[in-house]
Short mmCIF file of C-alpha atoms and ligand atoms in Angstrom, two decimals:
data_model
loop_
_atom_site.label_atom_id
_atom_site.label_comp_id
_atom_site.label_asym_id
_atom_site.label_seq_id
_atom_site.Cartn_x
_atom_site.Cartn_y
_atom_site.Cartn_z
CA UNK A 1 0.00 0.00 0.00
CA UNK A 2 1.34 3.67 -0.46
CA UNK A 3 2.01 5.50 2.09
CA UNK A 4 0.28 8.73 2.66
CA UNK A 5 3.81 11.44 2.57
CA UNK A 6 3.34 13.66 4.80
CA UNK A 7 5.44 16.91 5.30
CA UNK A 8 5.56 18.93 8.44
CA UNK A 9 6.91 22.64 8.55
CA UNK A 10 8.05 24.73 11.26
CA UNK A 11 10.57 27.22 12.07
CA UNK A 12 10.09 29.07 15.30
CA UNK A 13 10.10 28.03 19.37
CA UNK A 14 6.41 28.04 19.81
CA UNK A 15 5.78 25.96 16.32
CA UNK A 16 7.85 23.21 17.37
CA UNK A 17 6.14 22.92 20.58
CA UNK A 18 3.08 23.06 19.15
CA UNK A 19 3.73 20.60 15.91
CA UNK A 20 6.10 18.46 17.72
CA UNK A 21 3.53 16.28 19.75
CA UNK A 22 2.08 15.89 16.26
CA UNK A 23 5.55 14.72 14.64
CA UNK A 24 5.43 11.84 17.06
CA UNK A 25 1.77 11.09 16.34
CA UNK A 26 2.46 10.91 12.63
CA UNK A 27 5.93 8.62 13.10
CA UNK A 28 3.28 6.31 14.67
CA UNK A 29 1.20 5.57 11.91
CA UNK A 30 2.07 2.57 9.65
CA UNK A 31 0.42 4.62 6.67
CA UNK A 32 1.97 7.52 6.92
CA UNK A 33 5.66 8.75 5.40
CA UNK A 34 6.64 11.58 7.98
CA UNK A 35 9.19 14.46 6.64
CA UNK A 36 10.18 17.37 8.81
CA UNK A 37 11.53 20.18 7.34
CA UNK A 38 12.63 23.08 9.61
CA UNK A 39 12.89 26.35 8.30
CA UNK A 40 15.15 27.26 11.65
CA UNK A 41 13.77 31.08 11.34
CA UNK A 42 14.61 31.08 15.05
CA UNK A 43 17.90 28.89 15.88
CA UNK A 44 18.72 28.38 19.74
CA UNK A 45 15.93 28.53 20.56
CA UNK A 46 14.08 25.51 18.09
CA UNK A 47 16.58 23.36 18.76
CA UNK A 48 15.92 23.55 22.16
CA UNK A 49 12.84 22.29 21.15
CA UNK A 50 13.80 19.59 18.71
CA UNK A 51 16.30 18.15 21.35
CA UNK A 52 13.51 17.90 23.81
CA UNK A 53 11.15 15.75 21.72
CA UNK A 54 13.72 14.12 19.80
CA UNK A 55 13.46 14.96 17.04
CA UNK A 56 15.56 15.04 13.81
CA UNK A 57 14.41 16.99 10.89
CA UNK A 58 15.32 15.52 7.36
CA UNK A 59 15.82 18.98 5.96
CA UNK A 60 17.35 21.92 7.92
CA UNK A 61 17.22 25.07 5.55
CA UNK A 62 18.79 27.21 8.55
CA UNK A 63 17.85 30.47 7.33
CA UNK A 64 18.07 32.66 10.62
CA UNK A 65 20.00 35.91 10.50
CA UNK A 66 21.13 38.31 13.19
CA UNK A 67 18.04 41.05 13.15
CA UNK A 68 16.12 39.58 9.93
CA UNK A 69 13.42 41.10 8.41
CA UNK A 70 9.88 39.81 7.30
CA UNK A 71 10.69 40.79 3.77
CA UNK A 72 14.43 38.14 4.57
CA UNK A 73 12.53 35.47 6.55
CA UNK A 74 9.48 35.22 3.38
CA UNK A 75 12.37 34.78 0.99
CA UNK A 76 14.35 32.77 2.02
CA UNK A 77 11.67 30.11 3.32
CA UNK A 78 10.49 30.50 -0.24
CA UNK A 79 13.70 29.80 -2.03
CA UNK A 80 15.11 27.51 0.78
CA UNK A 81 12.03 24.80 0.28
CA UNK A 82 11.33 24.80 -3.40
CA UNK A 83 14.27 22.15 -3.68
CA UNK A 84 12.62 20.30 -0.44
CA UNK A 85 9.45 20.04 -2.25
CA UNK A 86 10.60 18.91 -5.64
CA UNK A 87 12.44 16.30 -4.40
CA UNK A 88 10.21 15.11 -2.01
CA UNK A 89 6.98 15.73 -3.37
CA UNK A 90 4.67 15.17 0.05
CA UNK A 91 0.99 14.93 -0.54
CA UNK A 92 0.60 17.37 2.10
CA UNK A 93 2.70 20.24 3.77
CA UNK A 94 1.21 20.94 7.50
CA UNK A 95 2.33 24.05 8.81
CA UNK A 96 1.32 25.65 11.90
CA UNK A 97 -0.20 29.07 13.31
CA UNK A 98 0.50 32.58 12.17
CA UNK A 99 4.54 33.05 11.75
CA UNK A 100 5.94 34.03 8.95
CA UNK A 101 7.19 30.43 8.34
CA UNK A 102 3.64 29.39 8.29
CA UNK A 103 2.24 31.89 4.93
CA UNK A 104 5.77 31.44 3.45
CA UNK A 105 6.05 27.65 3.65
CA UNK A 106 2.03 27.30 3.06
CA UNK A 107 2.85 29.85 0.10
CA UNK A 108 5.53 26.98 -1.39
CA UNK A 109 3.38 24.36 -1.17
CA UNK A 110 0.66 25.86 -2.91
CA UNK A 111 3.15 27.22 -5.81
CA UNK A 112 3.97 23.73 -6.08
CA UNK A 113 0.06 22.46 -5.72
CA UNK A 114 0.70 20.38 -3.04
CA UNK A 115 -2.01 20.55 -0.44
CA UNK A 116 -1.59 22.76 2.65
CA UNK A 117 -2.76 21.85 6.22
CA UNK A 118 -3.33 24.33 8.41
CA UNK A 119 -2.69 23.68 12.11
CA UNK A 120 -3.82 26.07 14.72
CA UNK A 121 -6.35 27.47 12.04
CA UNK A 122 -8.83 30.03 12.34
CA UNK A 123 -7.48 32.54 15.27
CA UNK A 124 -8.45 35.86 14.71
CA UNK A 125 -8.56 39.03 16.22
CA UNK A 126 -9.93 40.88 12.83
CA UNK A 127 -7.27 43.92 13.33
CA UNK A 128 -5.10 43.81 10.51
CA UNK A 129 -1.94 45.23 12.55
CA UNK A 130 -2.35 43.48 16.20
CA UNK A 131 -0.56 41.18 16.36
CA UNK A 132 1.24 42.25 13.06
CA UNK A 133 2.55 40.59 11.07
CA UNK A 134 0.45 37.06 12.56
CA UNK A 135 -2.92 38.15 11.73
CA UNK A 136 -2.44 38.33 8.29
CA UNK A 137 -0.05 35.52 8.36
CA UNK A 138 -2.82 33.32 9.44
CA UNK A 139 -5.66 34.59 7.28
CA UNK A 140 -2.74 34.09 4.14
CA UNK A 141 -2.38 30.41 5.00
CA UNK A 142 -6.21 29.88 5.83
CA UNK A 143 -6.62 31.34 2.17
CA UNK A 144 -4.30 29.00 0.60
CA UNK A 145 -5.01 25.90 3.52
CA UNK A 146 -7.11 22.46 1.90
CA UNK A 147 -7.42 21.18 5.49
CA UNK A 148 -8.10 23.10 8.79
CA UNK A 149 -7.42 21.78 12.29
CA UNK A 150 -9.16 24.46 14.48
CA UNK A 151 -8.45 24.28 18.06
CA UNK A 152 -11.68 25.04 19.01
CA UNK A 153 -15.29 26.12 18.41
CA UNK A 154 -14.76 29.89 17.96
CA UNK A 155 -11.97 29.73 15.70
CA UNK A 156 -13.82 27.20 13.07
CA UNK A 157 -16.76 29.78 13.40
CA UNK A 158 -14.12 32.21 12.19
CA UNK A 159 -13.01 30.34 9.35
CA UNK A 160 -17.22 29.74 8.47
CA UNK A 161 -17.55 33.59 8.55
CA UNK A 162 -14.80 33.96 5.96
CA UNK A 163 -16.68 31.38 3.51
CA UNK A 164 -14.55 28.51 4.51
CA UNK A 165 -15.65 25.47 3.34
CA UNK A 166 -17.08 23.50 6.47
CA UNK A 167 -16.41 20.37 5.41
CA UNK A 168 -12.68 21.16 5.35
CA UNK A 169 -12.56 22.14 8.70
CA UNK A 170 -11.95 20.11 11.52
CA UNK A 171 -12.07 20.63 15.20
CA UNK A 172 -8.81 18.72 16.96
CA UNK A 173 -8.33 20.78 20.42
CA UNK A 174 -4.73 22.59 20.50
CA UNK A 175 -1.95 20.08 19.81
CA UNK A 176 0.14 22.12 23.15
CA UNK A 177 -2.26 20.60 25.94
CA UNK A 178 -0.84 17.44 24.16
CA UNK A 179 2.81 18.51 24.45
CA UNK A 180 1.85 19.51 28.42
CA UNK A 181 1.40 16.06 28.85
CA UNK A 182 4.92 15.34 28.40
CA UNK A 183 6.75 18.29 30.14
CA UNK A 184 4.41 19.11 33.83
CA UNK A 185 5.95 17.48 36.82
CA UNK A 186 5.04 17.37 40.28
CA UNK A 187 8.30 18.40 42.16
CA UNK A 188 10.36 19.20 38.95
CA UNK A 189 14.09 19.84 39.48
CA UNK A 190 15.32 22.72 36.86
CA UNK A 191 17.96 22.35 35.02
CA UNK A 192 18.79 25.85 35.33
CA UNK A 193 20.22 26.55 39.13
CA UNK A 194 19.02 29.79 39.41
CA UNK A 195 15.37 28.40 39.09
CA UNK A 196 16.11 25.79 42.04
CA UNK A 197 17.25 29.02 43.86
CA UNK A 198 14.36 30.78 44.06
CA UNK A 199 11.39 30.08 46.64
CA UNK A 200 8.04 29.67 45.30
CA UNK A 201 6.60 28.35 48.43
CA UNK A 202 7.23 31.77 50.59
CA UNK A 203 7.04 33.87 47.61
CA UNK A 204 4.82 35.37 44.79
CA UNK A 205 6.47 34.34 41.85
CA UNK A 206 5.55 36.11 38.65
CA UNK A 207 6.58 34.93 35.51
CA UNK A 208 6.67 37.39 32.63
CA UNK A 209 7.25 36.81 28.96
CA UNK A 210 6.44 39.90 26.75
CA UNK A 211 8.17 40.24 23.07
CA UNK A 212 5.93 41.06 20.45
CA UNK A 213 6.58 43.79 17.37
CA UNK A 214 3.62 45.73 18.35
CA UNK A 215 4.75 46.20 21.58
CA UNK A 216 8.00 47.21 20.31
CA UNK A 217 9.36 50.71 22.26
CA UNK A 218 6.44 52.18 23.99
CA UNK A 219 4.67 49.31 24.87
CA UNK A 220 7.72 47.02 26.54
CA UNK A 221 8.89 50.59 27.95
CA UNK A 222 5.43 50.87 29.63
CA UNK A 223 5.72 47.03 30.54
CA UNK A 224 8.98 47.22 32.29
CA UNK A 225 8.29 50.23 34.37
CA UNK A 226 5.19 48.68 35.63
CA UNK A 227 6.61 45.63 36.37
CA UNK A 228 9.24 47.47 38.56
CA UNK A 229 7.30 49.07 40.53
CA UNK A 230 4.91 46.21 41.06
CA UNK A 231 8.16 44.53 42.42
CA UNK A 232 9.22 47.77 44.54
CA UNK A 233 5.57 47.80 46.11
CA UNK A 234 5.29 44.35 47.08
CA UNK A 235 7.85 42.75 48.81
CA UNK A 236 6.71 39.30 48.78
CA UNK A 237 6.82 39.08 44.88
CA UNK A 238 9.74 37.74 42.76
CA UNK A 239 9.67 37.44 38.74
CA UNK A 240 11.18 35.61 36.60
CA UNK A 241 11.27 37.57 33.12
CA UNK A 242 12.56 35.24 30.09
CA UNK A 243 13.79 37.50 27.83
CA UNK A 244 13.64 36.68 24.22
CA UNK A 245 16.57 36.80 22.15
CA UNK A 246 15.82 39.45 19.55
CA UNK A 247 18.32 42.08 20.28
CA UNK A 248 15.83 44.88 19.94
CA UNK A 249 13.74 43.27 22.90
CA UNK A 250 16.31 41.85 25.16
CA UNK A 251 18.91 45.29 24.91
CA UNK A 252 15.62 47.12 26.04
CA UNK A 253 14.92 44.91 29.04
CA UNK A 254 17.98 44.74 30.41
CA UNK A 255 18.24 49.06 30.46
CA UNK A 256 15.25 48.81 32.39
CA UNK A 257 15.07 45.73 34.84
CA UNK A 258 18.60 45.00 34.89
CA UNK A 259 19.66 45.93 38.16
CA UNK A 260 16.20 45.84 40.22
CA UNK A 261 15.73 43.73 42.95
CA UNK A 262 13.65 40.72 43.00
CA UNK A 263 13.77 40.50 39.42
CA UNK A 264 15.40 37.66 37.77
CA UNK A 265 16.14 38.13 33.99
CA UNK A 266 16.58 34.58 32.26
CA UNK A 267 17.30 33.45 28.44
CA UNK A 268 14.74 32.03 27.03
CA UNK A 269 14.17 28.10 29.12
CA UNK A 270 13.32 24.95 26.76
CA UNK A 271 9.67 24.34 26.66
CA UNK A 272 9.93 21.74 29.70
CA UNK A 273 11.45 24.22 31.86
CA UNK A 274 8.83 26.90 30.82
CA UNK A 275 6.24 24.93 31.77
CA UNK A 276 7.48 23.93 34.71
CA UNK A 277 8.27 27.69 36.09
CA UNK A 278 4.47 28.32 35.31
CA UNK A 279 3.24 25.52 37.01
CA UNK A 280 5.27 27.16 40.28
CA UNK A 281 4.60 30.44 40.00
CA UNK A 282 2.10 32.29 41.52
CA UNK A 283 0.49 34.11 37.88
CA UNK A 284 1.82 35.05 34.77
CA UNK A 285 2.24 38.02 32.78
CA UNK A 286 2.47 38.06 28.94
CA UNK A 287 1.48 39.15 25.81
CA UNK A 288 1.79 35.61 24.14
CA UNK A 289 -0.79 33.92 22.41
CA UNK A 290 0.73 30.04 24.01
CA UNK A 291 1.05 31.15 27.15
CA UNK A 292 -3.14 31.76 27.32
CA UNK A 293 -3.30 28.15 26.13
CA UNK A 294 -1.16 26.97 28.91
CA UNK A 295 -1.98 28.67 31.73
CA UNK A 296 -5.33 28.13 32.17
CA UNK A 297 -4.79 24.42 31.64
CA UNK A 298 -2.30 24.48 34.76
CA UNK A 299 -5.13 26.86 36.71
CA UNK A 300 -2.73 29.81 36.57
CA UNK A 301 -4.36 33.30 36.36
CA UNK A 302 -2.75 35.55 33.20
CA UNK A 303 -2.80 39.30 32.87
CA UNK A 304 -2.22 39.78 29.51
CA UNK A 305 -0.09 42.39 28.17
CA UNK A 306 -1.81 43.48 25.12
CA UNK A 307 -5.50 45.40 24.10
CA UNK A 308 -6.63 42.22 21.87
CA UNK A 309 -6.47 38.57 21.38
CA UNK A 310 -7.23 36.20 19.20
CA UNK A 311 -7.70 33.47 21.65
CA UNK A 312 -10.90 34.72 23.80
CA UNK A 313 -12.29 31.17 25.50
CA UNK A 314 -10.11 31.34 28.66
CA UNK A 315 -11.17 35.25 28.75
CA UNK A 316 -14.74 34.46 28.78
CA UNK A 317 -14.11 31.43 31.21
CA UNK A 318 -11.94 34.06 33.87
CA UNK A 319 -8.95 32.67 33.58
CA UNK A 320 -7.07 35.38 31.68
CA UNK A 321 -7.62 38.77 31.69
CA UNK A 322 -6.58 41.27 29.24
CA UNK A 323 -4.70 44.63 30.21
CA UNK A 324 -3.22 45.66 27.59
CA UNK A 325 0.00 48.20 28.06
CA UNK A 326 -0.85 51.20 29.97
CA UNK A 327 1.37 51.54 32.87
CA UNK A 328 -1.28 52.24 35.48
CA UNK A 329 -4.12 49.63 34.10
CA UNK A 330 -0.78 46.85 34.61
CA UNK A 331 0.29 47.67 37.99
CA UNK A 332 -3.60 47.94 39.24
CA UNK A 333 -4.54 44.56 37.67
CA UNK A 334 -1.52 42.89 39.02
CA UNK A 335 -1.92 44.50 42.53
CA UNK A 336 -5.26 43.66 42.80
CA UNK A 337 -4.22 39.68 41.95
CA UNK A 338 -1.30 39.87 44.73
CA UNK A 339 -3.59 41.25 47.39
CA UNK A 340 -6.67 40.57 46.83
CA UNK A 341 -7.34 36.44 47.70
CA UNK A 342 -10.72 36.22 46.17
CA UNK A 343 -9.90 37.86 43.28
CA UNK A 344 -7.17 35.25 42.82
CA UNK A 345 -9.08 32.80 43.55
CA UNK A 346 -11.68 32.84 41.25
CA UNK A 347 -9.20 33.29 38.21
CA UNK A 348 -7.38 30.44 39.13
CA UNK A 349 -9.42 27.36 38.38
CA UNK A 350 -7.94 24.95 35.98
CA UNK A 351 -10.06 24.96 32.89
CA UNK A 352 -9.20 23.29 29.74
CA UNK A 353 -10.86 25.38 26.76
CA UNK A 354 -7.86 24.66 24.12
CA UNK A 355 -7.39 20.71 24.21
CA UNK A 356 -7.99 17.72 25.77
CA UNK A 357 -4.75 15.96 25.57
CA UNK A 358 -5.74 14.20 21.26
CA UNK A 359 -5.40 17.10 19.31
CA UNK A 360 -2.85 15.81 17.51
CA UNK A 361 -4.35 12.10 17.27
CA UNK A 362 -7.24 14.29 15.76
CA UNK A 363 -5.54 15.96 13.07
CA UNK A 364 -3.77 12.42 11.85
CA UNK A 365 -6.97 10.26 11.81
CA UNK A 366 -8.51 13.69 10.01
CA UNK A 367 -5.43 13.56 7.06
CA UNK A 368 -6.40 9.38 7.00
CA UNK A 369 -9.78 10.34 6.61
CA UNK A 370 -9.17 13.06 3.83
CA UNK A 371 -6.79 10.22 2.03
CA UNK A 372 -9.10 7.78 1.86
CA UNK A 373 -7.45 5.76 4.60
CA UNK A 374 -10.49 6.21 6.65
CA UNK A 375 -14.20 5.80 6.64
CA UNK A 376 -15.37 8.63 9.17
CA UNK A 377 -13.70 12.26 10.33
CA UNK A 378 -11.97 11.97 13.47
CA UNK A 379 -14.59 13.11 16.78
CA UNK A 380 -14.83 16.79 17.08
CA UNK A 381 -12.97 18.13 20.13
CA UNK A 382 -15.37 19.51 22.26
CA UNK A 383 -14.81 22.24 25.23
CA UNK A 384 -15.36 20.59 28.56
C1 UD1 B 1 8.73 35.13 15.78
C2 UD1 B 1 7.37 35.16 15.09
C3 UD1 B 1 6.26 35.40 16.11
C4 UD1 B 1 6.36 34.39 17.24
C5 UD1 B 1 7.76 34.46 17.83
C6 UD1 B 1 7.91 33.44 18.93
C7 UD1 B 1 7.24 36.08 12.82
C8 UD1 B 1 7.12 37.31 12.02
N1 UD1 B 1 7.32 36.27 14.14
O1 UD1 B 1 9.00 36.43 16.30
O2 UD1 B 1 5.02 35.25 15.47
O3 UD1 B 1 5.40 34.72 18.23
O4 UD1 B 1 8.70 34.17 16.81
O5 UD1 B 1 9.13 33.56 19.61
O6 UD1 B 1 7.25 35.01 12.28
N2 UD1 B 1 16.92 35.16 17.66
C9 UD1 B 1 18.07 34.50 17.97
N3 UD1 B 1 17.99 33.16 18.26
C10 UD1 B 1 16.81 32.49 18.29
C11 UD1 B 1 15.63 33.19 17.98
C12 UD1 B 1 15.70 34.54 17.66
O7 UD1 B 1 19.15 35.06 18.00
O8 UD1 B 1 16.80 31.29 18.56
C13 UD1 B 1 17.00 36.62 17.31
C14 UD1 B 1 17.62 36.88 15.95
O9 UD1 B 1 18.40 38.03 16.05
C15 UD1 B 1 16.42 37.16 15.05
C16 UD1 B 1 15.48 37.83 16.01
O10 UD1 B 1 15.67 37.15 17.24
O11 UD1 B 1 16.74 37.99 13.98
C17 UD1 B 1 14.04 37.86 15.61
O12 UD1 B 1 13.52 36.58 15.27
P1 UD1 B 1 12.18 36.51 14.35
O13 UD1 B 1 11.82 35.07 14.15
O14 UD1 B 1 12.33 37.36 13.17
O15 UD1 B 1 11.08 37.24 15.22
P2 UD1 B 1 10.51 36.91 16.64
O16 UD1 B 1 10.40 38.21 17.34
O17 UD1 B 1 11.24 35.80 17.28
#
């Protein structure tokens, strides 16, 4: 019998977490020829990723460069996988979410007519510049997608709204409560010191992540002074800020919450260590899209660090709230979470709105089903 080649795409941290539960779900399957292809738009910090999971991509097209542009990245994907794909020739080319990896490498495929399958489809926040460039990098690849693998409810309705065919869409639950599976221990030991160091029993550890283009300048300026004097008033909170490695973000962080006390600045951890910290700490603040997947799953409360998102099920269940970056609105929001019990306590219920642990079992017996390998679509995830 032929095997059904599949290719899957990825080039950033939070792709491989996200596709690399999936990887291992597709090795599995006795009818399926699995490819990676990494794009390595971010270095360090995917192979973090890919040593984790073990995992070995097939092709490496290594195209990071110190301070790259959109306009680099698109290019080079383009040029790096044409030889991939010709060679090759998968029936299918998955790519995930809203990087610039994603459109580029969906872009490829399509050139190519080789059918695209869009994981992490239908996230919107309908604001073409927030988060810029992701929006449009995910409606791109819905436009040019043949399969859809919506995490959940709202973001299929999103992809009905734009005339997306229905029967092409498919409901899996977000493939990252399937990598959480993997990484969460009780009584974890880091393997970075400075995390065994610190004492989340006693104290109020918040963990912050904030790196996004939009909130380039003003908005991490705003971010950082908050976050110091949230620090300065309360002396029972720590944080632990993992500071991404684009220059423009890190130099900026550093000027401000270098030398403060209480404040631990830390590279970027692998994804086991990341989840880990959250699942200590006391809340989280960020203005990622993964980390409002996570946390809520772990029963951590978020503040999040920007005026929109595209992911609004753990808003509407209370789990994570959105701030945005006005320097007052942050330090209130977090104040009120450090002091006030109640109010902590009702935002921190675990709730599981993004996955139940088979999104990526979903999306495989989904591709079977599309290949005629299958009789029936794979059971719609539904929100607990
Ligand atoms: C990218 C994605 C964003 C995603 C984020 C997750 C785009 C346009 N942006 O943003 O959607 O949320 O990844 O982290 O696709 N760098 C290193 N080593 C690394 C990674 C990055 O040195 O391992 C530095 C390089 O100088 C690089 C810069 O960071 O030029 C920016 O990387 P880039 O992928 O362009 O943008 P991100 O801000 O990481």
């Amino acid at each position: 019998m032929e095997k059904i080649k599949v290719m899957t795409l990825f080039g950033t941290r939070p792709e491989a977490v996200k596709m690399a539960p999936l990887v291992k779900e597709l090795e599995k399957c006795e009818v399926i020829e699995s490819i990676v292809c990494v794009t390595a738009q971010h270095r360090e910090m995917l192979d973090q990723v890919l040593e984790l999971f073990k995992i070995s991509p097939n092709y490496d097209l290594n195209i990071m460069k110190e301070k790259q542009t959109l306009t680099g990245i698109t290019t080079r994907v383009l040029e790096g996988i044409e030889d991939v794909l010709d060679k090759e020739k998968p029936d299918i080319v998955l790519v995930h979410g809203d990087t610039t990896t994603t459109f580029a490498g969906g872009l490829a495929a399509f050139y190519k007519q080789i059918k695209v399958g869009h994981v992490e489809a239908g996230l919107r926040t309908f604001d073409k510049y927030f988060p810029f460039p992701e929006e449009m990098n995910r409606k791109l690849t819905g436009a040019l997608a043949d399969m859809h693998f919506s995490p959940t409810t709202a973001s299929k309705s999103n992809l009905l709204r734009e005339g997306v065919d229905e029967e092409t869409i498919f409901i899996t639950g977000n493939t990252v409560i399937d990598a959480m599976e993997h990484t969460v221990e009780e009584n974890y030991v880091f393997e970075n010191n400075r995390l065994n160091e610190i004492n989340f029993e006693d104290k109020k550890i918040i963990m912050v992540t904030a790196h996004r283009r939009e909130n380039w300048g003003e908005g991490i300026k705003n971010i950082c002074e908050a976050l110091k004097e949230i620090v300065e008033d309360n002396k029972d909170v720590e944080l632990v800020y993992l500071v991404h490695l684009n220059p423009i973000v890190k130099d900026m962080v550093e000027e401000y919450l270098g030398n403060v006390e209480r404040v631990h600045l830390l590279p970027p951890l692998d994804t086991k260590e990341t989840h880990n910290l959250m699942n200590r700490s006391y809340m989280i603040m960020t203005d990622s899209g993964g980390l409002q997947e996570e946390a809520p799953h772990l029963g951590k409360p978020v503040l999040v660090l920007r005026d929109v998102t595209e992911r609004p099920e753990a808003v509407e269940a209370g789990t994570v709230k959105l701030v945005g970056t006005n320097k007052k609105a942050i330090i209130s929001e977090a104040n009120t979470l450090i002091r006030n019990i109640n109010e902590y306590e009702k935002m921190s219920r675990a709730i599981n709105p993004y996955g139940d642990g088979n999104a990526s079992k979903r999306i495989v017996e989904n591709i079977l089903y599309y290949f005629n390998m299958r009789e029936n679509k794979a059971e719609d995830y539904k929100c607990e």
